[in-house]
XYZ file of C-alpha atoms in Angstrom:
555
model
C -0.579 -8.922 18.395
C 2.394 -7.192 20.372
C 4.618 -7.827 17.394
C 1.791 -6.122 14.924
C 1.320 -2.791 17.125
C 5.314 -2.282 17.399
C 5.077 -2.441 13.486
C 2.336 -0.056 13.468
C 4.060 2.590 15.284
C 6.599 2.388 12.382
C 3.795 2.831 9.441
C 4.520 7.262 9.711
C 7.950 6.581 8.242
C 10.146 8.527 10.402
C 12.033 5.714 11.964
C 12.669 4.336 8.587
C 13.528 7.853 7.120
C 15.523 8.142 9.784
C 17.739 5.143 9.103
C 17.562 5.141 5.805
C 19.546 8.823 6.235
C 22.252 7.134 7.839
C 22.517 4.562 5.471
C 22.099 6.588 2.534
C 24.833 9.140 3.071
C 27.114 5.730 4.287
C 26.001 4.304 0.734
C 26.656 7.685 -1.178
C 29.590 9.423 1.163
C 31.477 10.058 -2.218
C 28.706 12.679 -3.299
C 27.547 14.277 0.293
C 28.662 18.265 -0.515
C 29.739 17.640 -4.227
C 29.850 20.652 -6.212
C 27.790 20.277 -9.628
C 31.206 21.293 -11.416
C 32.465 17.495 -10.253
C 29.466 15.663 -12.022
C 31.574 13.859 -14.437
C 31.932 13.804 -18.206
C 28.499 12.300 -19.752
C 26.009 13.823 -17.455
C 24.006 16.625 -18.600
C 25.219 20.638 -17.935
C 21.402 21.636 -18.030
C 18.126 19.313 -17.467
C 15.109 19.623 -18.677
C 13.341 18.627 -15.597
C 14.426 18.270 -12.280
C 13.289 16.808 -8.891
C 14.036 15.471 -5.234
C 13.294 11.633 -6.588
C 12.288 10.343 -9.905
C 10.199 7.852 -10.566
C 9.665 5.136 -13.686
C 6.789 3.578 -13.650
C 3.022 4.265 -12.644
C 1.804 0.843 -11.100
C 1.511 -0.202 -7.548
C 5.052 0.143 -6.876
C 5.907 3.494 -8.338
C 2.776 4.730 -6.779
C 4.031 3.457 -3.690
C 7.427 5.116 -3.697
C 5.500 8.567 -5.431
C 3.083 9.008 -2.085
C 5.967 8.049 0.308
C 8.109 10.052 -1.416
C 5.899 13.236 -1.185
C 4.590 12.260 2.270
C 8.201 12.718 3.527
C 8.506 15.991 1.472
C 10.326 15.534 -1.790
C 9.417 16.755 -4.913
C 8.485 13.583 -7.453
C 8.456 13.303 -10.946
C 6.757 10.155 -12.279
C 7.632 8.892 -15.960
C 5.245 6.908 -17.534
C 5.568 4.975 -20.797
C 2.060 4.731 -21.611
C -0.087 7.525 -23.078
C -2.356 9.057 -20.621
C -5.630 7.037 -19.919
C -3.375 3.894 -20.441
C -0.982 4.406 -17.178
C -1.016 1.829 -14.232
C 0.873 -1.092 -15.847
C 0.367 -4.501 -15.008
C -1.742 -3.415 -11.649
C -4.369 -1.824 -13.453
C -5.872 -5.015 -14.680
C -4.663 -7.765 -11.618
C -7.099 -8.498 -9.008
C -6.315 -5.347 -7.245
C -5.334 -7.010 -4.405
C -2.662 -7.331 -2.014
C -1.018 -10.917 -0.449
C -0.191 -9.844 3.262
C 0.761 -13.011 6.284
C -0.708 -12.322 9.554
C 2.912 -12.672 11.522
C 6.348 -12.584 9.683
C 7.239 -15.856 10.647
C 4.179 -17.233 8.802
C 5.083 -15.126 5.928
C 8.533 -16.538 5.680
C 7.786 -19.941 5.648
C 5.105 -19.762 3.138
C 6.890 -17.906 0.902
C 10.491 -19.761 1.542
C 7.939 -23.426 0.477
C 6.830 -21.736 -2.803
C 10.149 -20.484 -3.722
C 11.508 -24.109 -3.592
C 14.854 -24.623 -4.456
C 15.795 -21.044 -4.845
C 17.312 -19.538 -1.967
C 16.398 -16.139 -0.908
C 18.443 -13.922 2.032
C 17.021 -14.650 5.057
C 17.318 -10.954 6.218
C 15.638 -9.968 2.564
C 12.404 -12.192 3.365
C 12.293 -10.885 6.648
C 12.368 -7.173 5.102
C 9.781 -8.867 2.405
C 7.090 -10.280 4.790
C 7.574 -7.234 7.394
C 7.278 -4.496 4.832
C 4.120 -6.613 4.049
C 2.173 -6.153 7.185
C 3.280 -2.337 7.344
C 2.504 -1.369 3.735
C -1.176 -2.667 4.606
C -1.569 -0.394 7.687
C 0.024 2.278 5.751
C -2.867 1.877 3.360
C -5.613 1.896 5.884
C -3.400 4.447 8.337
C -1.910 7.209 5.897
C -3.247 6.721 2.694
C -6.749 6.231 3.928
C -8.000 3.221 1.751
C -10.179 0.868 3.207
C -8.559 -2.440 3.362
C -10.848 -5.233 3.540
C -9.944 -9.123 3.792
C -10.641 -10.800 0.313
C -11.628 -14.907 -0.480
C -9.535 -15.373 -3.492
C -5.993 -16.744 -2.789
C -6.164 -16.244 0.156
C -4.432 -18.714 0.615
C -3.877 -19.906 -2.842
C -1.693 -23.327 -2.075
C -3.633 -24.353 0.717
C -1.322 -27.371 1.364
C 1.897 -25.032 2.205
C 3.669 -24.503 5.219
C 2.136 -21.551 7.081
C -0.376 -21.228 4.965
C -3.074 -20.817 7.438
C -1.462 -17.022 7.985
C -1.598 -15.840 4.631
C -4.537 -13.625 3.545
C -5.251 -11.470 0.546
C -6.801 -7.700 1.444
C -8.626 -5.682 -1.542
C -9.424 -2.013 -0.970
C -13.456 -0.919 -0.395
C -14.373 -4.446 -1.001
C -14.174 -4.539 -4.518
C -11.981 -7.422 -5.701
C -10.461 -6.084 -9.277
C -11.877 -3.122 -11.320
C -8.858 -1.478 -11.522
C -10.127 -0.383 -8.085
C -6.765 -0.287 -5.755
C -4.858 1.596 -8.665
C -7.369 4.224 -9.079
C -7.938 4.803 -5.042
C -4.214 4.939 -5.088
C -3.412 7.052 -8.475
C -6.016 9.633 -6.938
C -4.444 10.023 -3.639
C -0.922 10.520 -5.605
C -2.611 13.177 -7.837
C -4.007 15.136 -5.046
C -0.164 15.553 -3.854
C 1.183 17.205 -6.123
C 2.927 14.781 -7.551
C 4.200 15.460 -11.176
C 3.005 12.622 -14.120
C 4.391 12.512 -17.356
C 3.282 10.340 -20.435
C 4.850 9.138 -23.839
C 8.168 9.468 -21.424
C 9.193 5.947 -21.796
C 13.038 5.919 -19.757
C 15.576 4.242 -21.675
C 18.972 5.116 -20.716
C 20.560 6.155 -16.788
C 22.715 8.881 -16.493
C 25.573 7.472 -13.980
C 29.615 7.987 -12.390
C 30.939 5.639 -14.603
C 33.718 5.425 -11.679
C 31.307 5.275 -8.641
C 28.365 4.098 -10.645
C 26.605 6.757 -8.674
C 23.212 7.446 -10.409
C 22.143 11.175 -11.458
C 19.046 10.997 -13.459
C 17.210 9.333 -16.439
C 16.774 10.408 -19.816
C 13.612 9.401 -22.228
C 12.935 7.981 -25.774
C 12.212 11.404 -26.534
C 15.618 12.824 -25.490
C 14.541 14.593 -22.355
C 16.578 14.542 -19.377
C 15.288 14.213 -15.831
C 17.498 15.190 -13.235
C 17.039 13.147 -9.756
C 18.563 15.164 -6.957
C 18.016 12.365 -4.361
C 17.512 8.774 -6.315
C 15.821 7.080 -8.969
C 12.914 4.296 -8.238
C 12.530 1.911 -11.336
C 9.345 0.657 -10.951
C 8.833 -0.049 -15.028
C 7.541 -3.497 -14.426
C 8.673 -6.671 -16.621
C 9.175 -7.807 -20.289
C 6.072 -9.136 -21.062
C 5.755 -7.210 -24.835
C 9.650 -8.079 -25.474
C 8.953 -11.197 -27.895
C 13.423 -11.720 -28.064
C 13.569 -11.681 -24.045
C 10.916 -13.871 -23.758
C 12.515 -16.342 -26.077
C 15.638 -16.008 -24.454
C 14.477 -16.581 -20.468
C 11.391 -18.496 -21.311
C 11.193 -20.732 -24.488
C 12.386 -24.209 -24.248
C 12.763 -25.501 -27.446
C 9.566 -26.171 -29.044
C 7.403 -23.835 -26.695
C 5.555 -21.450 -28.128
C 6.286 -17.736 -27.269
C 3.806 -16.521 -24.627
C 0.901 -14.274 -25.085
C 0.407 -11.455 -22.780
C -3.010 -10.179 -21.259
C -1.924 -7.219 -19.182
C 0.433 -3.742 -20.076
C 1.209 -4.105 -23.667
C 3.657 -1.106 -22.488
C 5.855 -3.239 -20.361
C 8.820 -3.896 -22.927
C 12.119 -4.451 -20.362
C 13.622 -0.956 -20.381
C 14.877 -0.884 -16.861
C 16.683 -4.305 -17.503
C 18.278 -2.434 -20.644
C 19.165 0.298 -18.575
C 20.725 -1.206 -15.820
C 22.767 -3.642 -17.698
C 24.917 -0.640 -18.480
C 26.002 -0.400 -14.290
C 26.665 -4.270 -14.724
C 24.014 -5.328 -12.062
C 23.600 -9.152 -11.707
C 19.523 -10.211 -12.641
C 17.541 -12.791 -10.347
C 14.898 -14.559 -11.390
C 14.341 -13.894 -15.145
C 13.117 -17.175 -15.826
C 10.106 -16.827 -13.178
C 6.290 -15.217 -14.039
C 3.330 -15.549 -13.094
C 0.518 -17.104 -16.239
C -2.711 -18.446 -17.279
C -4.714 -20.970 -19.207
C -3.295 -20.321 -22.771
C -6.047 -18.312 -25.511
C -5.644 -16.785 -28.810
C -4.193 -13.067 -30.040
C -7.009 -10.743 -30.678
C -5.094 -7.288 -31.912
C -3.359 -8.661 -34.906
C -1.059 -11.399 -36.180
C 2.024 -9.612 -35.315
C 0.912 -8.921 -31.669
C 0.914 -11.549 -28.362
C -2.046 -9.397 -27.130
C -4.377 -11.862 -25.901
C -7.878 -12.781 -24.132
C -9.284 -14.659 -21.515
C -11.380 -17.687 -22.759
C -15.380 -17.619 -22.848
C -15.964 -20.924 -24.102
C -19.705 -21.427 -24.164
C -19.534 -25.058 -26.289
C -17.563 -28.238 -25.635
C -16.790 -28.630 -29.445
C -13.499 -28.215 -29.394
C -9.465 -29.649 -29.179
C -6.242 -28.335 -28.632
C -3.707 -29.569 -30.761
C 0.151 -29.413 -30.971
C 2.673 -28.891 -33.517
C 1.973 -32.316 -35.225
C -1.691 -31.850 -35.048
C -2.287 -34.293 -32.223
C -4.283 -33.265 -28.697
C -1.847 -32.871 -26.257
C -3.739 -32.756 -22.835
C -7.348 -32.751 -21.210
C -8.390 -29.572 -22.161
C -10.182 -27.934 -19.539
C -7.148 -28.764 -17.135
C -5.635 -25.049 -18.387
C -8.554 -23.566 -15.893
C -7.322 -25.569 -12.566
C -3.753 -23.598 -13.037
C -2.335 -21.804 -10.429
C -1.125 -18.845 -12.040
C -0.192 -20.670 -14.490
C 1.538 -23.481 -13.014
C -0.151 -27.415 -12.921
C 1.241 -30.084 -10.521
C 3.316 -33.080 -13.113
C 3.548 -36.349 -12.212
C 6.446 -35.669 -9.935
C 4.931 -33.700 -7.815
C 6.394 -30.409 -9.028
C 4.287 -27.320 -10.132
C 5.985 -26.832 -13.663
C 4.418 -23.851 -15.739
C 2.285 -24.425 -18.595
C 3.667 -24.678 -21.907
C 2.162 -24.462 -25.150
C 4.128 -26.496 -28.103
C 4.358 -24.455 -31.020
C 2.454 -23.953 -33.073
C -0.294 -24.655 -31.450
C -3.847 -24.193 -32.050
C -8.107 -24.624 -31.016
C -9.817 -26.700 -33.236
C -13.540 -26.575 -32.680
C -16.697 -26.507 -34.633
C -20.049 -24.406 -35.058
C -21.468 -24.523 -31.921
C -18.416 -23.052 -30.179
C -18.742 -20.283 -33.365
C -22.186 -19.719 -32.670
C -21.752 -18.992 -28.725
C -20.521 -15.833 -29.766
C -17.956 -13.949 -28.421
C -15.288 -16.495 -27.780
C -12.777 -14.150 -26.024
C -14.329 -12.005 -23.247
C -15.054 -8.889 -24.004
C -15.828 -7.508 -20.776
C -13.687 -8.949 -17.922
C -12.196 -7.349 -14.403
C -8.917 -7.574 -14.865
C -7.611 -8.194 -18.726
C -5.954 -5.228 -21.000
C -8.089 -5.590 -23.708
C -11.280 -5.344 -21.610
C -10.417 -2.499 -19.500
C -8.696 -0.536 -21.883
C -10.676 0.713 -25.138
C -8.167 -0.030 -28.581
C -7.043 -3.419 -28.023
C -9.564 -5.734 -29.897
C -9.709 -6.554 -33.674
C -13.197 -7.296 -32.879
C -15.431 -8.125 -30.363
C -17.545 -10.659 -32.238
C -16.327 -13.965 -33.613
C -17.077 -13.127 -37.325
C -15.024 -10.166 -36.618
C -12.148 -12.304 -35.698
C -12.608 -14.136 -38.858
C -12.867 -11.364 -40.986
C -9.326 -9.979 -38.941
C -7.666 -13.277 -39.903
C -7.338 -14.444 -36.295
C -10.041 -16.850 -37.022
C -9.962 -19.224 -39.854
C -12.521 -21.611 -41.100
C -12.490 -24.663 -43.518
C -15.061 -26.770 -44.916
C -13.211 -30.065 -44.994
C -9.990 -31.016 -43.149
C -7.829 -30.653 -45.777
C -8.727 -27.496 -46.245
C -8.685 -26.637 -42.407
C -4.982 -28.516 -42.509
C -3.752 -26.386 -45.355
C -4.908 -22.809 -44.022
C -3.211 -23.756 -40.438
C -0.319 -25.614 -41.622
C -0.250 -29.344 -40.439
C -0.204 -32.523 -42.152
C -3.686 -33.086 -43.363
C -3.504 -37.084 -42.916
C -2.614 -36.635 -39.160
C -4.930 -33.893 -38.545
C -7.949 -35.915 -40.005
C -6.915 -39.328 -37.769
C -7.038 -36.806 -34.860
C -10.312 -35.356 -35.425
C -11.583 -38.674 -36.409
C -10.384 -40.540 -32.928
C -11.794 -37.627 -31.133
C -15.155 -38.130 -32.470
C -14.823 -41.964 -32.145
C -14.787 -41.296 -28.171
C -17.219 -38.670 -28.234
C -19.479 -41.309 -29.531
C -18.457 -43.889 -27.284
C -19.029 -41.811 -24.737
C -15.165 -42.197 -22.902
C -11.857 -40.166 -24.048
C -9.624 -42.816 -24.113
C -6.386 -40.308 -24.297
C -6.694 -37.560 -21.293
C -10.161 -38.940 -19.739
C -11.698 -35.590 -20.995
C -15.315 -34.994 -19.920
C -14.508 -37.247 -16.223
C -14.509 -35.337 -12.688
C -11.255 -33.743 -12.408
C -9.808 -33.365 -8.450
C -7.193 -30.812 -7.571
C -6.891 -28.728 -3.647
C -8.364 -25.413 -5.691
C -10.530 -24.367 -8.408
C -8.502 -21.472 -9.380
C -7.511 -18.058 -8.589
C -10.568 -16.167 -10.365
C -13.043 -18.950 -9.687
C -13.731 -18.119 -5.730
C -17.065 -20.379 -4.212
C -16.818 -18.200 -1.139
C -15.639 -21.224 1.108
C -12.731 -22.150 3.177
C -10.019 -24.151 1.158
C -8.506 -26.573 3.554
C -6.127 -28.116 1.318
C -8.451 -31.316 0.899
C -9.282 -32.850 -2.542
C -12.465 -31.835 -4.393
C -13.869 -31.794 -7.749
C -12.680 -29.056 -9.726
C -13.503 -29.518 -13.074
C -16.879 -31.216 -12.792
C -17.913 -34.427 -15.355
C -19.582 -33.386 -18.522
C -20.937 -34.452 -21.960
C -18.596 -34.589 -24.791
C -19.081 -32.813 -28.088
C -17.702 -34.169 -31.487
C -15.987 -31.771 -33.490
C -17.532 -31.355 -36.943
C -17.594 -29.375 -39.854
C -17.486 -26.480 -40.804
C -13.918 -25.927 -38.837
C -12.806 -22.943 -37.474
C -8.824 -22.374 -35.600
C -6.730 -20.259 -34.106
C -3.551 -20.331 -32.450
C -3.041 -20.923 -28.595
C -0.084 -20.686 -26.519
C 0.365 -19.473 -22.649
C -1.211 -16.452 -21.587
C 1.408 -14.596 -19.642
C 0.180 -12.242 -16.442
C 4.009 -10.370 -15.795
C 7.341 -11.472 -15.616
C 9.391 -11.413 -11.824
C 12.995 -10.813 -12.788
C 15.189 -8.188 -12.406
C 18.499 -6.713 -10.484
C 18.803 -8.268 -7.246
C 18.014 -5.893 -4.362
C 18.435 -5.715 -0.530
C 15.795 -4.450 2.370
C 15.609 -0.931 1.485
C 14.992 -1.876 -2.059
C 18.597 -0.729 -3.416
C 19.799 -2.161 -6.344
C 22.421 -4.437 -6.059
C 26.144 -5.118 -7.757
C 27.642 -8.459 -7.754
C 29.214 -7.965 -4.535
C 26.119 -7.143 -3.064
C 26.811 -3.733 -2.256
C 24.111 -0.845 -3.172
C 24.502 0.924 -6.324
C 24.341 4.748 -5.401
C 20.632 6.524 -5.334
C 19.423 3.741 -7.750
C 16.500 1.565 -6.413
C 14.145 -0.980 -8.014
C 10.941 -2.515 -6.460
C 7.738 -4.298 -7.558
C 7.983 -6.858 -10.529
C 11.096 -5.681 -11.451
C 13.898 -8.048 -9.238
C 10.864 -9.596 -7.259
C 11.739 -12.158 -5.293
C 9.216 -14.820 -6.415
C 11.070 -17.411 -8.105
C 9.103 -20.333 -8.349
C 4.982 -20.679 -6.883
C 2.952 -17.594 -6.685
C 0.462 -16.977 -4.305
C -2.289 -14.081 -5.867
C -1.908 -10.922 -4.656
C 1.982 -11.302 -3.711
C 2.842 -9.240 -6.724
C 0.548 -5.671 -5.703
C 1.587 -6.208 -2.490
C 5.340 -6.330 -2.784
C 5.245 -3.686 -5.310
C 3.420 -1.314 -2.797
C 5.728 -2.247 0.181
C 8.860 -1.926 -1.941
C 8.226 0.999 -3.853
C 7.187 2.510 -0.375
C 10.384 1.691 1.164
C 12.812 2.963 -1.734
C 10.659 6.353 -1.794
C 11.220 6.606 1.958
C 15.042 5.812 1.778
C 15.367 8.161 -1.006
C 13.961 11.132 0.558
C 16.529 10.328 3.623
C 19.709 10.687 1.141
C 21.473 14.323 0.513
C 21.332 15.876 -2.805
C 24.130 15.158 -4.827
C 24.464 18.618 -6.168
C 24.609 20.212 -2.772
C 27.190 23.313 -2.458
């Protein structure tokens, strides 16, 4: 408890303004007192906006940095790719809430067991799990949110190291609902602080001898002039289909689908490629169990499941089941335990595709069409359709009257198809599935992280997918393809405690920061929540260390 109340005397941000003043004008001594006239060649004469820090991004993080920004008195300018009404990134639709460990020590070792064989600074975890614990009583403290201990993942790998002192905390009491964003986009709006749609960032304006950072300009050719620092906070690269393939896809995985921000498209890692940065952890994210597109064809816009019937099959490239069905639902965030003992994402071959029958059809919708925390739920203009014949009628269903038929309208070999369907059915009726023991009492240490049952997880076995009757598949067929449902991508440029971005020599780039999950440092296991919460406690620290730095166009 001692340890706690010294860190609460630190939530008011002067001590850390304080230092971060000293080390900002150690980090940026080359532009303390600079005369605009010695902004070198590139950077705008004139901007078209200008203010103390500028912000990209509208989620937890750059929400974070915006209100500690402001609350240490600097003018803020948030961009925002998203039109208006469709702000808040990937934290708009999460379970709203936030991962926080009771001590620090707890907090490292928990998080240093789920990040495995990648090795994070010990002084950065330190930062990580202390900047934790404060950003939580700087939400009760000076933001003024009611922080309230949640049940879900909390803890979500009960079996860890130091689990016992990891907790999730949701604001009001209401678990998801968008319901921490909008408590914390209100309290930024009531601040003064400047928003600004349709202003996707794409390029950095920089010293290309100092790499000293000036401002950002947008798609739409405005320039933003940051007189203290700029906070990327634009989240991943979940709606970038060739960065997925390149960090993801093993060969013969299917790309993943995506059920948050379709906004989130990997601008900041464009950008800061330019100031040669190193990236961490691009290969990381956080998933689901996999579902079908529901926009269009062309888009990875996805839903959660709603399956209502047991008349149905996954099948793989070659038109064979591939795995016990139900299993995608025990997923940690999108991560099952193989037979080696190592929590290896899911991965969809591809293609891949549901095969079920009438009854599924009938138990109409399919996809959910009202959820807590999914894009397409939340946010009106996502959906083909809301009703299965809809999805048929938008071509993301199909339906066949024989096999052949289904085999030619979803490309696989008709012969193998058939046998599959038709050994299926042959253990439906005897009442056993003799390839994954579908339909048997499944044990795992958790039933998911959106499935809570209110009671203490102690890391013991139980029944998570409980025994039930199996359906045969028959005609008429319906399909539609499957592959991983993707929640947000973790990688990014490396950064250090005061969430400073990073060159390969580990030295901070000049007034450029990046926080949240863009260069988190979850590499491996997730634990629910981690992502809100290190994307408030970062983006509060770089708005904090921002306002601490001297303008760079000081006479």
């Amino acid at each position: 408890m001692e340890e706690r109340v010294s860190r609460r005397a630190f939530v008011g941000g002067a001590a850390l303004m304080a230092g971060a003043a000293m080390a900002g004008l150690a980090g940026c001594s080359s532009s303390k007192g600079q005369p605009a006239a010695a902004v070198p060649a590139g950077v705008p004469e004139s901007w078209d906006k200008e203010a103390d820090v500028v912000v990209v991004g509208c989620g937890a993080a750059g929400l974070g940095a915006a209100i500690a920004a402001a609350q240490g008195g600097a003018s803020v300018e948030v961009l925002e790719a998203a039109p208006e009404g469709e702000q808040g990134g990937n934290t708009r639709v999460s379970g709203n809430m936030i991962m926080v460990p009771d001590t620090v020590e707890l907090g490292v070792t928990y998080q240093t067991e789920l990040n495995g064989p990648y090795v994070i600074d010990e002084a950065l975890m330190q930062a990580w799990a202390e900047q934790l614990i404060e950003a939580l009583d700087w939400l009760k403290d000076d933001v003024g949110i009611d922080m309230q201990q949640g049940k879900v993942a909390s803890p979500e790998y009960t079996e860890v190291k130091g689990s016992e002192g990891i907790h999730t905390y949701i604001a009001d009491g209401v678990q998801a609902e968008e319901h921490l964003w909008t408590v914390m986009f209100e309290a930024a709006s009531k601040m003064g602080i400047s928003f600004n749609y349709d202003a996707r960032a794409v390029k950095l304006f920089f010293d290309p001898a100092t790499r000293e950072v000036f401002g950002v300009r947008t798609e739409d050719g405005r320039t933003w002039k940051a007189r203290k620092g700029v906070v990327l906070a634009c989240g991943g690269f979940e709606n970038n289909p060739d960065m997925l393939m390149n960090y993801f896809c093993s060969e013969g995985d299917a790309i993943p689908f995506f059920s948050g921000t379709p906004w989130n498209r990997g601008d900041g890692h464009k950008m800061v490629s330019e100031l040669g940065v190193p990236l961490w952890h691009m290969n990381s994210y956080a998933g689901a169990s996999g579902m079908f597109r529901v926009q269009s064809l062309d888009s990875g816009m996805s839903s959660w499941p709603n399956f209502k019937s047991k008349d149905y099959i996954y099948v793989n490239a070659e038109g064979r089941r591939f795995m016990y069905e139900e299993r995608t639902s025990t997923g940690r965030h999108g991560r099952l335990k193989d037979e080696a003992g190592a929590w290896a994402l899911m991965s969809f071959p591809s293609p891949s595709h549901i095969i079920f029958g009438q009854a599924m059809f009938d138990g109409d919708p399919l996809m959910t069409v009202e959820s807590r925390s999914q894009w397409v739920a939340r946010i009106d203009g996502y959906r083909a359709a809301d009703t299965n014949q809809g999805m048929l009628d938008a071509g993301l269903f199909v339906k066949a009257d024989t096999v052949e038929e289904l085999a030619e309208k979803t490309g696989y070999d008709a012969t193998t198809l058939a046998e599959t369907i038709a050994k299926y059915n042959e253990d439906v009726a005897a009442g056993k599935d003799t390839q994954f023991g579908r339909g048997e009492a499944y044990y795992g240490t958790y039933v998911g992280s959106g499935r809570d049952t209110g009671e203490t997880r102690t890391g013991e076995q139980v029944v998570v997918i409980e025994p039930f009757e199996l359906l045969p598949i028959e005609p008429p067929y319906y399909a539609a393809q499957i592959s991983m449902v993707l929640l947000n991508t973790q990688g990014g440029p490396k950064r250090n405690e005061s969430a400073q971005t990073l060159d390969w020599d580990g030295n901070p780039i000049p007034r450029l920061y990046n926080c949240g999950e863009f260069g988190s440092i979850y590499a491996y296991m997730y634990n629910g929540g981690g992502n809100v919460g290190e994307a408030i406690a970062t983006g509060r620290v770089a708005g904090l260390h921002a306002v601490g730095l001297d303008p760079w166009d000081a006479a």
